[in-house]
Coordinates of N, CA and C in Angstrom, one line a residue:
X143 N -24.6 -1.4 -15.5 CA -23.3 -1.9 -15.6 C -22.3 -1.0 -15.0
X144 N -22.6 0.3 -15.1 CA -21.7 1.3 -14.5 C -21.6 1.1 -12.9
X145 N -22.8 0.8 -12.3 CA -22.9 0.6 -10.9 C -22.0 -0.6 -10.5
X146 N -22.1 -1.6 -11.3 CA -21.4 -2.8 -11.0 C -19.9 -2.6 -11.1
X147 N -19.4 -1.8 -12.1 CA -18.0 -1.5 -12.3 C -17.5 -0.6 -11.1
X148 N -18.4 0.3 -10.7 CA -18.0 1.2 -9.6 C -17.8 0.4 -8.3
X149 N -18.8 -0.6 -8.0 CA -18.7 -1.4 -6.9 C -17.4 -2.3 -6.9
X150 N -17.1 -2.8 -8.1 CA -15.9 -3.6 -8.2 C -14.6 -2.8 -7.9
X151 N -14.6 -1.5 -8.4 CA -13.5 -0.7 -8.1 C -13.3 -0.4 -6.6
X152 N -14.4 -0.1 -6.0 CA -14.4 0.2 -4.5 C -14.0 -1.0 -3.7
X153 N -14.5 -2.2 -4.1 CA -14.2 -3.4 -3.3 C -12.8 -3.9 -3.5
X154 N -12.3 -3.9 -4.7 CA -11.0 -4.5 -5.0 C -9.9 -3.5 -5.3
X155 N -10.3 -2.2 -5.5 CA -9.3 -1.2 -5.8 C -8.6 -1.5 -7.1
X156 N -9.4 -2.0 -8.1 CA -8.9 -2.3 -9.4 C -9.7 -1.7 -10.5
X157 N -9.1 -1.3 -11.6 CA -9.8 -0.8 -12.7 C -10.4 -2.0 -13.4
X158 N -11.8 -2.1 -13.5 CA -12.4 -3.4 -14.0 C -12.0 -3.7 -15.5
X159 N -11.9 -2.7 -16.3 CA -11.5 -2.9 -17.7 C -10.0 -3.4 -17.8
X160 N -9.1 -2.8 -17.0 CA -7.7 -3.3 -17.1 C -7.6 -4.7 -16.5
X161 N -8.4 -5.0 -15.4 CA -8.3 -6.3 -14.8 C -8.8 -7.3 -15.9
X162 N -9.9 -7.1 -16.5 CA -10.4 -8.0 -17.5 C -9.5 -8.2 -18.7
X163 N -8.9 -7.1 -19.1 CA -7.9 -7.2 -20.2 C -6.7 -8.1 -19.8
X164 N -6.2 -7.9 -18.6 CA -5.1 -8.7 -18.1 C -5.6 -10.2 -18.0
X165 N -6.8 -10.3 -17.4 CA -7.3 -11.7 -17.2 C -7.5 -12.5 -18.5
X166 N -7.8 -11.8 -19.5 CA -8.0 -12.5 -20.8 C -6.6 -12.9 -21.4
X167 N -5.6 -12.3 -21.0 CA -4.2 -12.5 -21.5 C -3.5 -13.6 -20.7
X168 N -3.7 -13.7 -19.4 CA -2.9 -14.5 -18.6 C -3.2 -16.0 -18.5
X169 N -4.5 -16.4 -18.4 CA -4.8 -17.8 -18.1 C -4.2 -18.9 -19.0
X170 N -4.0 -18.6 -20.3 CA -3.5 -19.6 -21.2 C -2.1 -20.0 -20.8
X171 N -1.4 -19.2 -20.0 CA 0.0 -19.5 -19.6 C 0.1 -19.9 -18.1
X172 N -1.0 -19.8 -17.4 CA -1.0 -19.9 -15.9 C -1.3 -21.3 -15.5
X173 N -0.6 -21.9 -14.5 CA -0.8 -23.2 -14.1 C -2.2 -23.3 -13.4
X174 N -2.9 -24.4 -13.6 CA -4.3 -24.6 -13.1 C -4.3 -24.5 -11.6
X175 N -3.3 -25.1 -10.9 CA -3.3 -25.1 -9.5 C -3.1 -23.8 -8.8
X176 N -2.8 -22.8 -9.6 CA -2.5 -21.4 -9.1 C -3.5 -20.4 -9.6
X177 N -4.7 -20.8 -10.0 CA -5.7 -19.9 -10.5 C -6.2 -18.9 -9.5
X178 N -6.1 -19.3 -8.2 CA -6.6 -18.4 -7.2 C -5.8 -17.0 -7.2
X179 N -4.6 -17.1 -7.6 CA -3.7 -15.9 -7.7 C -4.3 -14.9 -8.7
X180 N -5.2 -15.3 -9.6 CA -5.8 -14.4 -10.6 C -7.1 -13.8 -10.1
X181 N -7.5 -14.2 -8.9 CA -8.7 -13.6 -8.4 C -8.5 -12.1 -8.0
X182 N -9.6 -11.3 -8.1 CA -9.4 -9.9 -7.8 C -8.7 -9.6 -6.5
X183 N -9.0 -10.4 -5.5 CA -8.4 -10.2 -4.1 C -6.9 -10.2 -4.2
X184 N -6.3 -11.1 -5.0 CA -4.9 -11.2 -5.1 C -4.2 -10.6 -6.3
X185 N -5.0 -10.1 -7.3 CA -4.5 -9.7 -8.5 C -3.4 -8.6 -8.5
X186 N -3.6 -7.6 -7.6 CA -2.6 -6.5 -7.5 C -1.2 -7.1 -7.2
X187 N -1.1 -8.0 -6.2 CA 0.1 -8.6 -5.9 C 0.7 -9.5 -7.0
X188 N -0.2 -10.2 -7.7 CA 0.2 -11.1 -8.8 C 0.7 -10.3 -9.9
X189 N 0.0 -9.2 -10.3 CA 0.4 -8.4 -11.4 C 1.7 -7.7 -11.2
X190 N 2.0 -7.3 -10.0 CA 3.2 -6.6 -9.6 C 4.4 -7.5 -9.9
X191 N 4.2 -8.8 -9.8 CA 5.3 -9.8 -10.0 C 5.5 -10.2 -11.5
X192 N 4.6 -9.8 -12.3 CA 4.7 -10.2 -13.8 C 5.6 -9.2 -14.5
X193 N 6.1 -9.5 -15.6 CA 6.9 -8.6 -16.4 C 5.9 -7.8 -17.2
X194 N 6.0 -6.4 -16.9 CA 5.0 -5.5 -17.5 C 5.0 -5.5 -19.0
X195 N 6.1 -5.6 -19.6 CA 6.2 -5.5 -21.1 C 5.6 -6.8 -21.7
X196 N 5.7 -7.9 -21.1 CA 5.1 -9.2 -21.5 C 3.6 -9.1 -21.4
X197 N 3.1 -8.6 -20.3 CA 1.7 -8.5 -20.0 C 1.0 -7.5 -21.0
X198 N 1.7 -6.4 -21.3 CA 1.2 -5.4 -22.2 C 1.1 -5.8 -23.7
X199 N 1.9 -6.8 -24.0 CA 1.9 -7.3 -25.4 C 0.6 -8.1 -25.6
X200 N 0.1 -8.0 -26.8 CA -1.2 -8.7 -27.1 C -1.0 -10.2 -27.2
X201 N 0.1 -10.7 -27.6 CA 0.4 -12.2 -27.7 C 1.8 -12.4 -27.3
X202 N 2.1 -13.7 -27.0 CA 3.4 -14.1 -26.7 C 3.5 -14.8 -25.3
X203 N 4.6 -15.3 -25.0 CA 4.8 -16.1 -23.7 C 4.8 -15.1 -22.6
X204 N 4.5 -15.6 -21.4 CA 4.6 -14.9 -20.2 C 5.6 -15.6 -19.2
X205 N 6.4 -14.9 -18.5 CA 7.3 -15.5 -17.5 C 6.5 -15.6 -16.2
X206 N 6.3 -16.8 -15.7 CA 5.5 -17.0 -14.5 C 6.4 -16.7 -13.3
X207 N 5.9 -15.9 -12.4 CA 6.6 -15.7 -11.1 C 6.4 -16.9 -10.2
X208 N 7.1 -17.0 -9.1 CA 6.9 -18.0 -8.1 C 5.6 -17.9 -7.5
X209 N 5.0 -18.9 -7.0 CA 3.6 -18.8 -6.4 C 3.7 -17.9 -5.2
X210 N 2.5 -17.2 -5.0 CA 2.3 -16.4 -3.8 C 2.3 -17.3 -2.6
X211 N 2.8 -16.8 -1.5 CA 2.7 -17.6 -0.2 C 1.3 -17.5 0.3
X212 N 0.7 -18.6 0.7 CA -0.7 -18.6 1.1 C -0.8 -17.8 2.5
X213 N -1.8 -16.9 2.6 CA -1.9 -16.2 3.9 C -2.1 -17.2 5.0
X214 N -1.6 -16.8 6.2 CA -1.6 -17.6 7.4 C -3.0 -18.1 7.7
X215 N -4.1 -17.3 7.5 CA -5.4 -17.7 7.9 C -5.9 -18.8 7.0
X216 N -5.4 -18.9 5.7 CA -5.9 -19.9 4.8 C -5.1 -21.2 5.0
X217 N -3.8 -21.1 5.5 CA -3.0 -22.3 5.8 C -3.5 -23.0 7.0
X218 N -4.0 -22.3 8.0 CA -4.3 -22.9 9.3 C -5.8 -23.4 9.4
X219 N -6.7 -22.9 8.5 CA -8.1 -23.2 8.7 C -8.4 -24.5 8.0
X220 N -8.9 -25.5 8.8 CA -9.3 -26.8 8.3 C -10.6 -26.7 7.5
X221 N -10.7 -27.5 6.5 CA -11.9 -27.5 5.7 C -12.5 -28.9 5.6

């Protein structure tokens, strides 16, 4: 488990325990169509836009920030 956590830290530059704690708090208030913003790749930018005091509280409402702008590579690539 320690190896997995270390790999997560190196890959995403996130503390795995803090990320999981935040992730357990946020989805109940998060719009379904914006779940990608909660992925480790985007989490640092998303967390920076949240109200820290609301996120640190164990319960309560969260103020949702505006959606992140989609990166240019994701906007232009056809699927």
